Structures are given as C-alpha cells and as structure tokens.
Coordinates of C-alpha atoms in Angstrom, one line a residue:
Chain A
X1 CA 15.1 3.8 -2.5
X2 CA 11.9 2.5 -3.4
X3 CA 9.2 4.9 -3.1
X4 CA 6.6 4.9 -0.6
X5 CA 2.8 4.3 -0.6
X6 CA 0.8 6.7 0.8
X7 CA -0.5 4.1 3.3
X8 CA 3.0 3.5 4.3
X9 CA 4.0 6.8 4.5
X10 CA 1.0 8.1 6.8
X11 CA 2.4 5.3 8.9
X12 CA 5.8 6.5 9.1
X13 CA 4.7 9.4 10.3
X14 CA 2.4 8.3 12.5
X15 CA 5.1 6.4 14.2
X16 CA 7.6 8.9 14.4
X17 CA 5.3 11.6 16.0
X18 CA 4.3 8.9 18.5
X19 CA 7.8 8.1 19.4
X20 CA 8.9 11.5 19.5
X21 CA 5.6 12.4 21.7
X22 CA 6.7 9.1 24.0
X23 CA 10.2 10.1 24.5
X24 CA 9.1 13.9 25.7
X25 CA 7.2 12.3 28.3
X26 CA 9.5 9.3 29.2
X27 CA 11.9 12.6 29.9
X28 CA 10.0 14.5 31.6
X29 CA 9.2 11.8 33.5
X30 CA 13.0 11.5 34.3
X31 CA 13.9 15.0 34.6
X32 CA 11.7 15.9 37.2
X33 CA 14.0 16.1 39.9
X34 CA 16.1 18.1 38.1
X35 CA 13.1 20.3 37.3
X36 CA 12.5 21.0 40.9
X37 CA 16.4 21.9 41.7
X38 CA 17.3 25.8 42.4
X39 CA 20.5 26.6 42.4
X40 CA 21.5 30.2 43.4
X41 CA 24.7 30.2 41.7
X42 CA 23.0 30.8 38.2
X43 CA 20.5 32.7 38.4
X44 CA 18.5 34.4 35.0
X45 CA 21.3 32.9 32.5
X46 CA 20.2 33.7 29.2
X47 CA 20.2 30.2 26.7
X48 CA 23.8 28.7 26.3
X49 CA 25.3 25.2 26.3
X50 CA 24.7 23.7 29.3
X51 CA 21.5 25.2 29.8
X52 CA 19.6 25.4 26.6
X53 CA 16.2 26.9 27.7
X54 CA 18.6 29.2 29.7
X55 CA 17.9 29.2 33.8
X56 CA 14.9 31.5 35.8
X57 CA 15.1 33.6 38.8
X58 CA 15.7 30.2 41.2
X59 CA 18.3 28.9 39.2
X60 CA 16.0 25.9 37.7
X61 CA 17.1 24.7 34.3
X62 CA 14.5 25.5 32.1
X63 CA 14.5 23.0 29.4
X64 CA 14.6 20.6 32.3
X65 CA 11.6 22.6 33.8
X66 CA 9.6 22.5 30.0
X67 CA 10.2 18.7 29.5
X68 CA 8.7 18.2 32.8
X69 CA 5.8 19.8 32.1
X70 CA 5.0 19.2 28.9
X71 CA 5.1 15.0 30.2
X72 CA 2.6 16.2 32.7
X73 CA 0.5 17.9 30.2
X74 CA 0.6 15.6 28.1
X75 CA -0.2 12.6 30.7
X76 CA -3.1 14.7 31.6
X77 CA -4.2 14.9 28.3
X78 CA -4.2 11.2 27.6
X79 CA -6.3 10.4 30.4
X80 CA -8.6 12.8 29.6
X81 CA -9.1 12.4 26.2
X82 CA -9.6 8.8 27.3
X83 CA -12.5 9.6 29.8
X84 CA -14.3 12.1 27.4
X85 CA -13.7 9.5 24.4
X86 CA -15.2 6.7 26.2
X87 CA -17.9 9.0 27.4
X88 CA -18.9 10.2 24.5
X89 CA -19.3 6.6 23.0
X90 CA -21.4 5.1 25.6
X91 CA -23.7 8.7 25.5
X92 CA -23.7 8.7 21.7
X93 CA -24.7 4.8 21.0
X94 CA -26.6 5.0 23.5
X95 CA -28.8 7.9 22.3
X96 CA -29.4 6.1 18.9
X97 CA -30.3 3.2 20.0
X98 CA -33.6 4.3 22.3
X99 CA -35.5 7.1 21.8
X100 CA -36.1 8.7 24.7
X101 CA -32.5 8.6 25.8
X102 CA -31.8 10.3 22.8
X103 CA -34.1 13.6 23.9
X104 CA -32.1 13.7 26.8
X105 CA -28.7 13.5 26.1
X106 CA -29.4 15.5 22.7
X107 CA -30.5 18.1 25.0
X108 CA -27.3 17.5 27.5
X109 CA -25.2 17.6 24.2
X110 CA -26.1 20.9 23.5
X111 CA -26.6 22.7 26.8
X112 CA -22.5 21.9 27.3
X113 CA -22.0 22.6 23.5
X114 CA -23.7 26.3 24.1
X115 CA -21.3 27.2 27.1
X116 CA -17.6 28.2 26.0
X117 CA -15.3 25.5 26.6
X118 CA -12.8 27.3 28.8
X119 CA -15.3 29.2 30.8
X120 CA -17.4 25.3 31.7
X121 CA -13.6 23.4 32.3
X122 CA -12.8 26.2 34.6
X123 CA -16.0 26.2 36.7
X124 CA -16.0 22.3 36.8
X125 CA -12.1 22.8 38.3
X126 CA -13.1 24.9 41.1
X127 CA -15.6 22.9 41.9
X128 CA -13.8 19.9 42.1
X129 CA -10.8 21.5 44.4
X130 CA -8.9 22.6 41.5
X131 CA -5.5 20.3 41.3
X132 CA -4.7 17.6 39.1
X133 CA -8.4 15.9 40.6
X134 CA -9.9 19.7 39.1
X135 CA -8.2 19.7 35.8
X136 CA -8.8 16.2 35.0
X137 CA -12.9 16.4 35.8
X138 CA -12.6 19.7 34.3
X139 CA -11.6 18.6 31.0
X140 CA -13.0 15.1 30.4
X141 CA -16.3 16.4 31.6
X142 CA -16.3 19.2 29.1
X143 CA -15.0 17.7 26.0
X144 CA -17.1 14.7 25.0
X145 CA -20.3 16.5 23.5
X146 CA -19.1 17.1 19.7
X147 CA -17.9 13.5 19.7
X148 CA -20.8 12.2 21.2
X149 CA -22.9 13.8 18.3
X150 CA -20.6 12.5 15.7
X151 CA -21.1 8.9 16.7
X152 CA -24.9 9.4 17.8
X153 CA -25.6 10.0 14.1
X154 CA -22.9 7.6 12.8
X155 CA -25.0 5.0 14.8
X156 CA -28.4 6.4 13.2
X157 CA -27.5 6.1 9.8
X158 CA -26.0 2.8 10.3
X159 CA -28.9 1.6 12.1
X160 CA -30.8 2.3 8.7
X161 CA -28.1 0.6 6.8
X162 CA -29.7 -2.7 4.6
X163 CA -27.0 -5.5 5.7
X164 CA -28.1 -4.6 9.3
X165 CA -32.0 -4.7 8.9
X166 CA -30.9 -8.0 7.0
X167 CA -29.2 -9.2 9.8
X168 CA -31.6 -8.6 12.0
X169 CA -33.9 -10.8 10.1
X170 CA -31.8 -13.6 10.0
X171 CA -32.3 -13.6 13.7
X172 CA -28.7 -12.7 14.7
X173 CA -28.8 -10.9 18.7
X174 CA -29.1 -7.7 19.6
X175 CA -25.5 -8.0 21.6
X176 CA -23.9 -9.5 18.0
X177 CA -25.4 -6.4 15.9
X178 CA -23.9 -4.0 18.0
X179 CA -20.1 -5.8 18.2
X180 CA -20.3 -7.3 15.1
X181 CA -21.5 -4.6 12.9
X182 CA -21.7 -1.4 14.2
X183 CA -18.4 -0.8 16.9
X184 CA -16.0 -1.7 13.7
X185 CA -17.7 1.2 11.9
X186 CA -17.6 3.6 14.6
X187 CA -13.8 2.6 15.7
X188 CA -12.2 4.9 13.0
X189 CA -14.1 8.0 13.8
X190 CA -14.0 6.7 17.8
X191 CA -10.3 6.7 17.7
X192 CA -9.6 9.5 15.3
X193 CA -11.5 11.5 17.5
X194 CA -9.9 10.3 20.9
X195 CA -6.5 11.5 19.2
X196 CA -7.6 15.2 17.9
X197 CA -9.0 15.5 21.3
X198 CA -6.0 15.1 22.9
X199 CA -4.5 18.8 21.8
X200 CA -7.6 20.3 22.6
X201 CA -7.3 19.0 26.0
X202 CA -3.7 19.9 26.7
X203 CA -4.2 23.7 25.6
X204 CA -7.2 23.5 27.7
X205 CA -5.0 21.9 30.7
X206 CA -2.6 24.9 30.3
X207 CA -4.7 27.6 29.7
X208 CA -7.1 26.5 33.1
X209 CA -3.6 26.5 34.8
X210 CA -2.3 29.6 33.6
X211 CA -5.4 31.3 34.8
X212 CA -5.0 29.9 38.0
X213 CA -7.7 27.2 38.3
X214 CA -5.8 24.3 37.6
X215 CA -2.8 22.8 39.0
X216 CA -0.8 24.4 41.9
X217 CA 1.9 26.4 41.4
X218 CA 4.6 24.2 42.7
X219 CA 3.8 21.8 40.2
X220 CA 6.2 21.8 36.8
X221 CA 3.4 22.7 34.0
X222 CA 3.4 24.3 31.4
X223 CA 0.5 26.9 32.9
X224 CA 2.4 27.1 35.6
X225 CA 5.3 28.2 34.1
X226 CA 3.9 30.6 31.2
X227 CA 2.3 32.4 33.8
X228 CA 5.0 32.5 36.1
X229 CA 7.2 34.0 33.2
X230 CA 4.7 36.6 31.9
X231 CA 5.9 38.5 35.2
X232 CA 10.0 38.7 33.8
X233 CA 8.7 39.2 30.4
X234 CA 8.9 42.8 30.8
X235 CA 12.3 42.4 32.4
X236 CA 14.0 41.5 29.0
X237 CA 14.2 37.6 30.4
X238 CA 12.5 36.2 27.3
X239 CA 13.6 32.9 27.1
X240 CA 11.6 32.1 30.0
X241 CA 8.4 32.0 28.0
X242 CA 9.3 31.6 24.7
X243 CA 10.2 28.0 24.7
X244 CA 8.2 26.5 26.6
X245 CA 5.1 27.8 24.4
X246 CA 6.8 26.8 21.4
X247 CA 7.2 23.6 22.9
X248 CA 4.0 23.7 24.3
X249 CA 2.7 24.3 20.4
X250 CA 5.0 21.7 19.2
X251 CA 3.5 19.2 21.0
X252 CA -0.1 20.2 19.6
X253 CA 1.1 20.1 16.5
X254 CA 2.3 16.9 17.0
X255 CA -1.1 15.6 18.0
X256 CA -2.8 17.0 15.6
X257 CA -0.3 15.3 12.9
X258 CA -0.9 12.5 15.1
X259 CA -5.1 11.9 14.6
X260 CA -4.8 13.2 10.7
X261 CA -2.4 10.5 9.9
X262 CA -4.4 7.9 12.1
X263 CA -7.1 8.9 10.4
X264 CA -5.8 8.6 7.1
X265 CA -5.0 5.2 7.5
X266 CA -8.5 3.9 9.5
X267 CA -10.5 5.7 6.8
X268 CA -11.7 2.6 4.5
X269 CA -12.5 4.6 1.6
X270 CA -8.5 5.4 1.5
X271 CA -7.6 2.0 2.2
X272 CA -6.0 0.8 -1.3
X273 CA -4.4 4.3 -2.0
Chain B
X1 CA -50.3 -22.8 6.3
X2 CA -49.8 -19.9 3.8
X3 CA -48.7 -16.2 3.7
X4 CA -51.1 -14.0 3.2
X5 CA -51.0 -10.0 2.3
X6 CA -54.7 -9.1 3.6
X7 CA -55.5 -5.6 1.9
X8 CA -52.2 -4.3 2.5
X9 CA -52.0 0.0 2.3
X10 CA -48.4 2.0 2.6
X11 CA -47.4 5.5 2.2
X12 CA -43.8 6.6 3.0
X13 CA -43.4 8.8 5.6
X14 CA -43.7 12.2 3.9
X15 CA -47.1 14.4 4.3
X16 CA -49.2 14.8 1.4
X17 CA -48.0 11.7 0.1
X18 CA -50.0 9.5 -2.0
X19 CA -50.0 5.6 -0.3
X20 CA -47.3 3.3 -2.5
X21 CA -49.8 0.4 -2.1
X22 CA -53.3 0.3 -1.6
X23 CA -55.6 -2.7 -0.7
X24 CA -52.8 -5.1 -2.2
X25 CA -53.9 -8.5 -1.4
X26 CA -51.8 -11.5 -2.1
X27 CA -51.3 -15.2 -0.8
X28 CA -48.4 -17.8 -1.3
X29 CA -48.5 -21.4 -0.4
X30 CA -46.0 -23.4 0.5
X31 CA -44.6 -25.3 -2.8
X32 CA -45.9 -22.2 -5.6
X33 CA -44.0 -20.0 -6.9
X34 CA -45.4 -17.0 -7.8
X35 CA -44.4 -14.1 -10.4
X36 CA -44.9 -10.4 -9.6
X37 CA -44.3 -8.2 -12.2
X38 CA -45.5 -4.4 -12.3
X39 CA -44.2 -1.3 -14.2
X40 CA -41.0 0.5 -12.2
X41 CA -41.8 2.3 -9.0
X42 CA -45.4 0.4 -8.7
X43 CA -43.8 -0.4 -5.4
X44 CA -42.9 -4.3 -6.1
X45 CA -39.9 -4.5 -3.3
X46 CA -42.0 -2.0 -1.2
X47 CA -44.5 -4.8 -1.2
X48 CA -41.5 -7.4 -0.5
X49 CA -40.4 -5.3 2.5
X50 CA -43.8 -5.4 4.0
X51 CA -43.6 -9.4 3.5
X52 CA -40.7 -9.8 4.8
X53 CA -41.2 -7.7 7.5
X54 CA -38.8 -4.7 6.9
X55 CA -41.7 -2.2 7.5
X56 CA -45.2 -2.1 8.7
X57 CA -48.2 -1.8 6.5
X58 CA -50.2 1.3 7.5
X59 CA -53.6 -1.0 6.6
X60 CA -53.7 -4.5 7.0
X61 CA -51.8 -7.2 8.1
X62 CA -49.2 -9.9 6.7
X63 CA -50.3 -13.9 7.9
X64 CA -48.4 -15.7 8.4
X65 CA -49.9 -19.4 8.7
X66 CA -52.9 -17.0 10.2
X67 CA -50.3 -15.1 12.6
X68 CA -49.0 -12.2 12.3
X69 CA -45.7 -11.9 10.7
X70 CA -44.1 -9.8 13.6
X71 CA -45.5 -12.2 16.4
X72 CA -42.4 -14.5 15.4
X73 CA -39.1 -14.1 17.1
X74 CA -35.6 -14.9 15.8
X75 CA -34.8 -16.0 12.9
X76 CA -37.9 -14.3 10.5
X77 CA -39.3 -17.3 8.4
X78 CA -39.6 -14.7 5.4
X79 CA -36.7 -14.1 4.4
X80 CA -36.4 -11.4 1.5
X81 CA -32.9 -11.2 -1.1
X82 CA -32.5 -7.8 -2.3
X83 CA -31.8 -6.7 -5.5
X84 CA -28.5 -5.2 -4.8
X85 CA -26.3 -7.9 -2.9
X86 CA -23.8 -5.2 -2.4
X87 CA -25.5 -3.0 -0.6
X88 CA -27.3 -6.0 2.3
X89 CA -23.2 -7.6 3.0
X90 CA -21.3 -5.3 5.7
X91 CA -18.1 -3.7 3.4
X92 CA -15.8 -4.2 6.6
X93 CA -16.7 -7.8 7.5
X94 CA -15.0 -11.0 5.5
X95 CA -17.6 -12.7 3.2
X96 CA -17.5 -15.8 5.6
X97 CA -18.8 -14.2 8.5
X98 CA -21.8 -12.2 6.9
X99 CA -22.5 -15.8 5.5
X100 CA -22.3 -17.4 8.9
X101 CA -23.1 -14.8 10.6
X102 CA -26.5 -16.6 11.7
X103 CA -25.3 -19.7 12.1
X104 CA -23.1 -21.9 9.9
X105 CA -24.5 -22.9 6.5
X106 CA -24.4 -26.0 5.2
X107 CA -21.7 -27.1 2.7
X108 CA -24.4 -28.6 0.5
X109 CA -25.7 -25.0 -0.4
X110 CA -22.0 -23.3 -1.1
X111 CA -20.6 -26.1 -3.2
X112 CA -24.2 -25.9 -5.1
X113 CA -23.8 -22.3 -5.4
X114 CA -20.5 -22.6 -6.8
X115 CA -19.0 -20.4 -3.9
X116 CA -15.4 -21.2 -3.5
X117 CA -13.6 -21.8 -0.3
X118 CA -11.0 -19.0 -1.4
X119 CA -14.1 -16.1 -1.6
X120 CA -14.9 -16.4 2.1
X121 CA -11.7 -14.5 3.6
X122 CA -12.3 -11.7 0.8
X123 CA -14.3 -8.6 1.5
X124 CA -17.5 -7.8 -0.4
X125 CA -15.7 -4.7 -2.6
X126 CA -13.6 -7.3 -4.1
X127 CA -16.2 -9.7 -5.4
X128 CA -18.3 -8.7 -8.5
X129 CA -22.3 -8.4 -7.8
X130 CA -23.1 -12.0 -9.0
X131 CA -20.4 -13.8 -6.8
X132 CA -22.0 -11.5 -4.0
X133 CA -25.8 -12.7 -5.0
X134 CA -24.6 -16.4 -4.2
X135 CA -23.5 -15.4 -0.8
X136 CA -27.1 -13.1 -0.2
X137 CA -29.1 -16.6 -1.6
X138 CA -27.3 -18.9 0.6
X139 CA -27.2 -17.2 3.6
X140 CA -31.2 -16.6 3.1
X141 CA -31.7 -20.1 3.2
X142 CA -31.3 -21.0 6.7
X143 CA -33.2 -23.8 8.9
X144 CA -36.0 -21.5 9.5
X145 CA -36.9 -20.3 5.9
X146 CA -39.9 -20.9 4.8
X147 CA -40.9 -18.4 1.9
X148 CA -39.0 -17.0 -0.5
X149 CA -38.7 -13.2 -1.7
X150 CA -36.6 -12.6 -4.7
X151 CA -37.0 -9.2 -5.6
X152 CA -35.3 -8.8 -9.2
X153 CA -32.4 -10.8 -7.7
X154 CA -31.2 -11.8 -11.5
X155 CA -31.5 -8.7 -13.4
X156 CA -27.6 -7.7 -13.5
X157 CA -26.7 -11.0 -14.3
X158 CA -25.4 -12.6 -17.4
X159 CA -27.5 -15.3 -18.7
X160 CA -25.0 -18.1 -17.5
X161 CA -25.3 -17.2 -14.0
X162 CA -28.8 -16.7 -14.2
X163 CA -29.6 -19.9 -15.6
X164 CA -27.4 -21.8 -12.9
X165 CA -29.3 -19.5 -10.1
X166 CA -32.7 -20.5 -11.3
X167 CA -31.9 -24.1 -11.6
X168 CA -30.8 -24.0 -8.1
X169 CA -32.9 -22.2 -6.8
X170 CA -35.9 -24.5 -8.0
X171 CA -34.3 -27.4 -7.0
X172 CA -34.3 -25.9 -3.2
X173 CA -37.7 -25.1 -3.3
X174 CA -39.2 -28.3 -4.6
X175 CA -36.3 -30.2 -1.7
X176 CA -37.9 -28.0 1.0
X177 CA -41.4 -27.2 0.0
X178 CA -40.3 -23.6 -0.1
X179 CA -42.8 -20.9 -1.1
X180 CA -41.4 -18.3 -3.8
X181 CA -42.5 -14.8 -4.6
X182 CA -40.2 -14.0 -7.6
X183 CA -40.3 -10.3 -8.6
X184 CA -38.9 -9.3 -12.4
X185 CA -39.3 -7.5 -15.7
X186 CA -38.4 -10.4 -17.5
X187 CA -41.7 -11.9 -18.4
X188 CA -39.7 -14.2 -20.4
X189 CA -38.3 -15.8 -17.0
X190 CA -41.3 -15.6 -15.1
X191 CA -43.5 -17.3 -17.2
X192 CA -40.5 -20.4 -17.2
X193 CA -40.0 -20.6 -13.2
X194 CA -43.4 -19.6 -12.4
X195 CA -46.6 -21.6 -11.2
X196 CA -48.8 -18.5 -11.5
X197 CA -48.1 -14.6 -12.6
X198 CA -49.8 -12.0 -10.5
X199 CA -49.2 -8.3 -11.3
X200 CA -50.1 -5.3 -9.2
X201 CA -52.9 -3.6 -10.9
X202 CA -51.7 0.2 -11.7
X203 CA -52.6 2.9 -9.2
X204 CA -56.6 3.8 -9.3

C-alpha cells in the first residue's frame, strides 16, 4: 500500500470519527423507542448477548438506553457549540474593530471568564426553566468568552497586518476587507474552535443534568441515567453506570480527535506537510 | 498641484522616545523623480508611510495639491510599494485577486511587467520576491495614482530584473506624468533615474 501523507491521513481520521460520531446519533435517533420500553420480565440482567449494556431495574435495554442519550447529548452539543461559536465571532470582530465596543465586551469577556463554568451554566438553566430550552441557553450562553478572545486578537493583529493597510489604500470597501481578508484568516481558528467546543459542551450538558438542573428525568441522557444509576451502584449493579460513562467519554474523545485533526488540516503553516 | 511634506515631526508611540523625523520638509511635482537616500534607520519608509498616508505626522501636514492628504476618500492618490512584496500580498488569497482586488488592471501593465497569465492562480509563498514586486508595482498603479513611493523596491533584486523594473517604471511615469519619490542605498541608481537627490540631513 502506498503510504500516506500526513495531510491525508489527518483526513482519514477526520472522516472516520465523523462517521462514527453520525452513526451514534442516527441510532440513537432510531433506538429511542426502544429506549423508553420496560419490560418486567428482565429485570437487573447483568451484560450478555442480547442485551449488551445489560438491563436496569424497569427492564430497559441499556445499550439501547446509552445510544439514546448520547444522540441527544450530542445534538445538544452541536447546537450549542453552534450558538456560542457564532457568538463569539460576531462579539470578537466586533470588539476589534471599534474601540469602545471593545471595553465593553472585554469587560463581558472576563466577568463570565471569572465565574466557574458549571456553577454560570447551571444558574443560566434554572433560570431559563431548566429542560432542553435551560440546557441549551445554559451552555451556549456560557461558552463563547475564551473563543471570543481568541478571535478579538486574531482580528487585532490582522488589522495591523501590511497587505491590509495596503488594501485599504487602494481604496477597496470596508465590507470587502472584512470578507475578503480577514473571515478566511479567522475560519481555521473559527471552526477549530467550534469543534473542541463541542466536548466541552456535552460534559457540561451531562454534568448540569446529573445534578439535576438540566433535562427532566424521563428524558434518555446520559445525566439522566449516570445519576439514576449511582443509586444501584452500591447494589453490585455496575453495568448500569459503567458504560454509559465510558461511552459518554468515548464520544469526547472522539470530538476532541475530531477539532485536532480539523485543525491540522486548516492550519496553513502545515499545509504542504 | 504638487505634494508637499510641510515640517513634518514623528515619534513612535513609546515614552521617552526621541521623534524619527523632525521638521522634514519635502515637495514632489508631478513629472520629477526624486531620490532619497539616508543612512539605515534615518527613518526613510517612516517618511514614506507618512506620504502615503499610513500614519499621521505628530507636526505638520502632508499637501496634497494644497489639501490634506487624508481629506481624500477611496482610492489614496499616493500610493506607496514597500520594500518587502511578501509581506503587503495576503498568503491565503491567489495572486490574481490581490492584483484585482481594486479593480481590474489593465493588460497593458502585466504583459509589460512580464507577469504571466499562469502566476495569477498561484499563491504568494510560491512566487520568489521579484515575481511578487511586479504584482505590488502593478497593482499600485491604478486610475487614481498620482505619485509614486518606491521605498528600496529594487534592493533584492538581481540586476536583470532591476534594469527591466526601472525601464518600466520610467516609461509609466513620463506616459502618465507620474511623480516619483525613489528611496535607495544605491547612489549608483539614483543618480541614473533621478531628476534631483534629496537626503535627509542626519539627526541634530
């Protein structure tokens, strides 16, 4: 076989943790009926064949019950990721680009930078009726500010750049300057860090849930069910939680492969390697 | 109808500083071309960048045609090439769009700069510096250009490509009545292209 660039192989991968991420939630998506099915008949059966995860105290198949809501997790953390992404590009350009803007939102960036993640994404859930509605605020609201920084001083020290004062002289528009020169340089830090949000933003989804100020407990997530299980740990039923966390940190893992690969191949100083 | 430095004074932004410039006066009429030479770090392109426009003198003014430089909009009728053409062409845009990227320029000026059709899809990284310094020249000499700042725009070149700049870049000036400030070391080369030599006295 020939042998791989690295370009090539950073896209391999890329590819295959995307399908594999795509398939989880095309399952879940699937499964969710099943998910919801108790079945009194087999109750607390440890992992075997049929039932690979094993089955909890309502008879629910539990790997159906862990693909379920890992897609929901990981649906939430898409859209999230997507609001907080977007947010933190139109905050962060727009800080660089006008002055006083930038005192404010520097200021905004880090007031929400200075209070612990979990503790603002859980107070911005109960405020907002907890639910999916609560999680989703809770975590887009909370998760743009590092970003925003990023590409606030990106846009700074491209603003200085010469072939942009140049351009500027040769009379192109303001509206031109900003699509033609400065989003391309942004898109690779932009979309690198839309991806590496999105495990931050799952964990966050499960751990808000797990405590209770997320979604509702007859929904299928992941929270849901960790914390639901923590109560027949102690009963010797360990299956319960063990695999859907280490499915839970699979999928993080994934993510995280994800935006390093992505960014591997966006990065234009690695482009000929 | 001229542009005129009128006691031009300029200290970078750090305290304490002592100003680059000081009093620097300086006019060039349409049709001269005018050397500039000065020991390294005199501030020659600082004194370009004020021409052009690229920063504002902390005394005095730049006239243009007895208005000030910044009163024009659009397309600034100083234009100003910079030494390094790599560093004034954006790295992720093909060569043909920075060229055009204020408006197409005519075919006249690329065949006369020797630019071939096949550089304008590549990207600035794959050019060397004097393939690059024909795209920065052309692209500086749009409708609106009426003077001329070359600050040391030949220095890394090899004599070949110097000479066929120069010779070009004559040519244009005398075709459009263009006024040239030509900075350089090389008083070899200034004292062929030049109509007069003018070199900043060294700091009192």
């Amino acid at each position: 076989m020939r042998r791989l660039n690295q370009r090539q192989r950073a896209l391999l991968l890329l590819l295959l943790a995307a399908a594999v991420l795509l398939a989880i939630t095309l399952a879940g998506a699937l499964l969710t009926g099943r998910a919801m099915e108790t079945d009194f008949s087999r109750l607390n059966l440890a992992p075997d064949l049929p039932y690979l995860f094993g089955t909890d105290w309502m008879g629910r198949d539990m790997f159906a019950r862990t693909l379920t809501g890992l897609s929901l997790s990981i649906r939430i953390g898409a859209l999230t990721a997507c609001v907080s992404a977007v947010i933190a590009l139109v905050l962060g350009v727009a800080a660089a680009l006008n002055r006083k803007l930038d005192a404010v939102f520097s200021w905004c960036i880090d007031l929400f930078l200075g209070i612990p993640h979990i503790l603002l994404v859980m107070l911005i859930s109960l405020a907002f009726g907890r639910g999916f509605l609560g999680v989703v605020a809770g975590v887009s609201l909370s998760h743009w500010p590092s970003l925003a920084r990023l590409l606030r001083g990106e846009v700074l020290q491209l603003r200085q750049a010469p072939y942009l004062r140049l351009a500027r002289k040769l009379g192109v528009p303001r509206r031109d300057l900003i699509r033609r020169h400065l989003l391309p340089h942004l898109l690779p830090q932009f979309l690198t860090g839309l991806i590496l949000q999105f495990p931050h933003a799952i964990l966050h989804e499960a751990s808000v849930t797990f405590l209770g100020f997320g979604l509702s407990s007859e929904q299928p997530a992941i929270g849901v069910i960790l914390s639901e299980s923590m109560r027949y740990l102690t009963t010797g039923r360990w299956w319960l939680a063990l695999f859907p966390g280490l499915a839970l940190v699979g999928v993080v893992l994934l993510f995280a492969a994800l935006g390093e690969q992505a960014r591997r191949l966006l990065d234009p100083s690695s482009i000929h390697q | 109808m001229s542009l005129e430095a009128k006691s031009l004074t300029f200290r970078y932004r750090r305290r304490g500083q002592s100003p680059v410039l000081e009093g620097v006066n300086l006019t060039l009429e349409p049709g001269e071309r005018v050397g500039l030479s000065a020991p390294s770090g005199r501030g020659k392109t600082t004194l370009c960048k004020l021409l052009a426009g690229y920063e504002r003198p902390v005394q005095g003014t730049v006239l243009l045609d007895g208005r000030p430089l910044e009163q024009y909009k659009g397309a600034c009728p100083v234009q100003m090439i910079w030494q390094h053409p790599e560093t004034v062409l954006d790295p992720l845009l093909p060569l043909g769009v920075s060229l055009n990227e204020a408006g197409a320029v005519e075919e006249r000026l690329l065949e006369e700069l020797h630019i071939q059709p096949g550089w304008l899809t590549r990207y600035p990284q794959e050019l060397s510096g004097g393939e690059l310094q024909r795209f920065c020249i052309a692209r500086a000499l749009g409708p609106a250009t009426r003077y001329l700042l070359c600050d040391e725009i030949t220095a890394m070149l090899d004599l070949i490509t110097q000479t066929q700049i120069w010779d070009f870049l004559l040519r244009e000036a005398q075709r459009r009545n263009l006024g040239l400030l030509i900075v350089s070391h090389s008083a070899p080369l200034l004292e062929r292209v030049c109509t007069r030599i003018q070199s900043l006295s060294p700091i009192p």
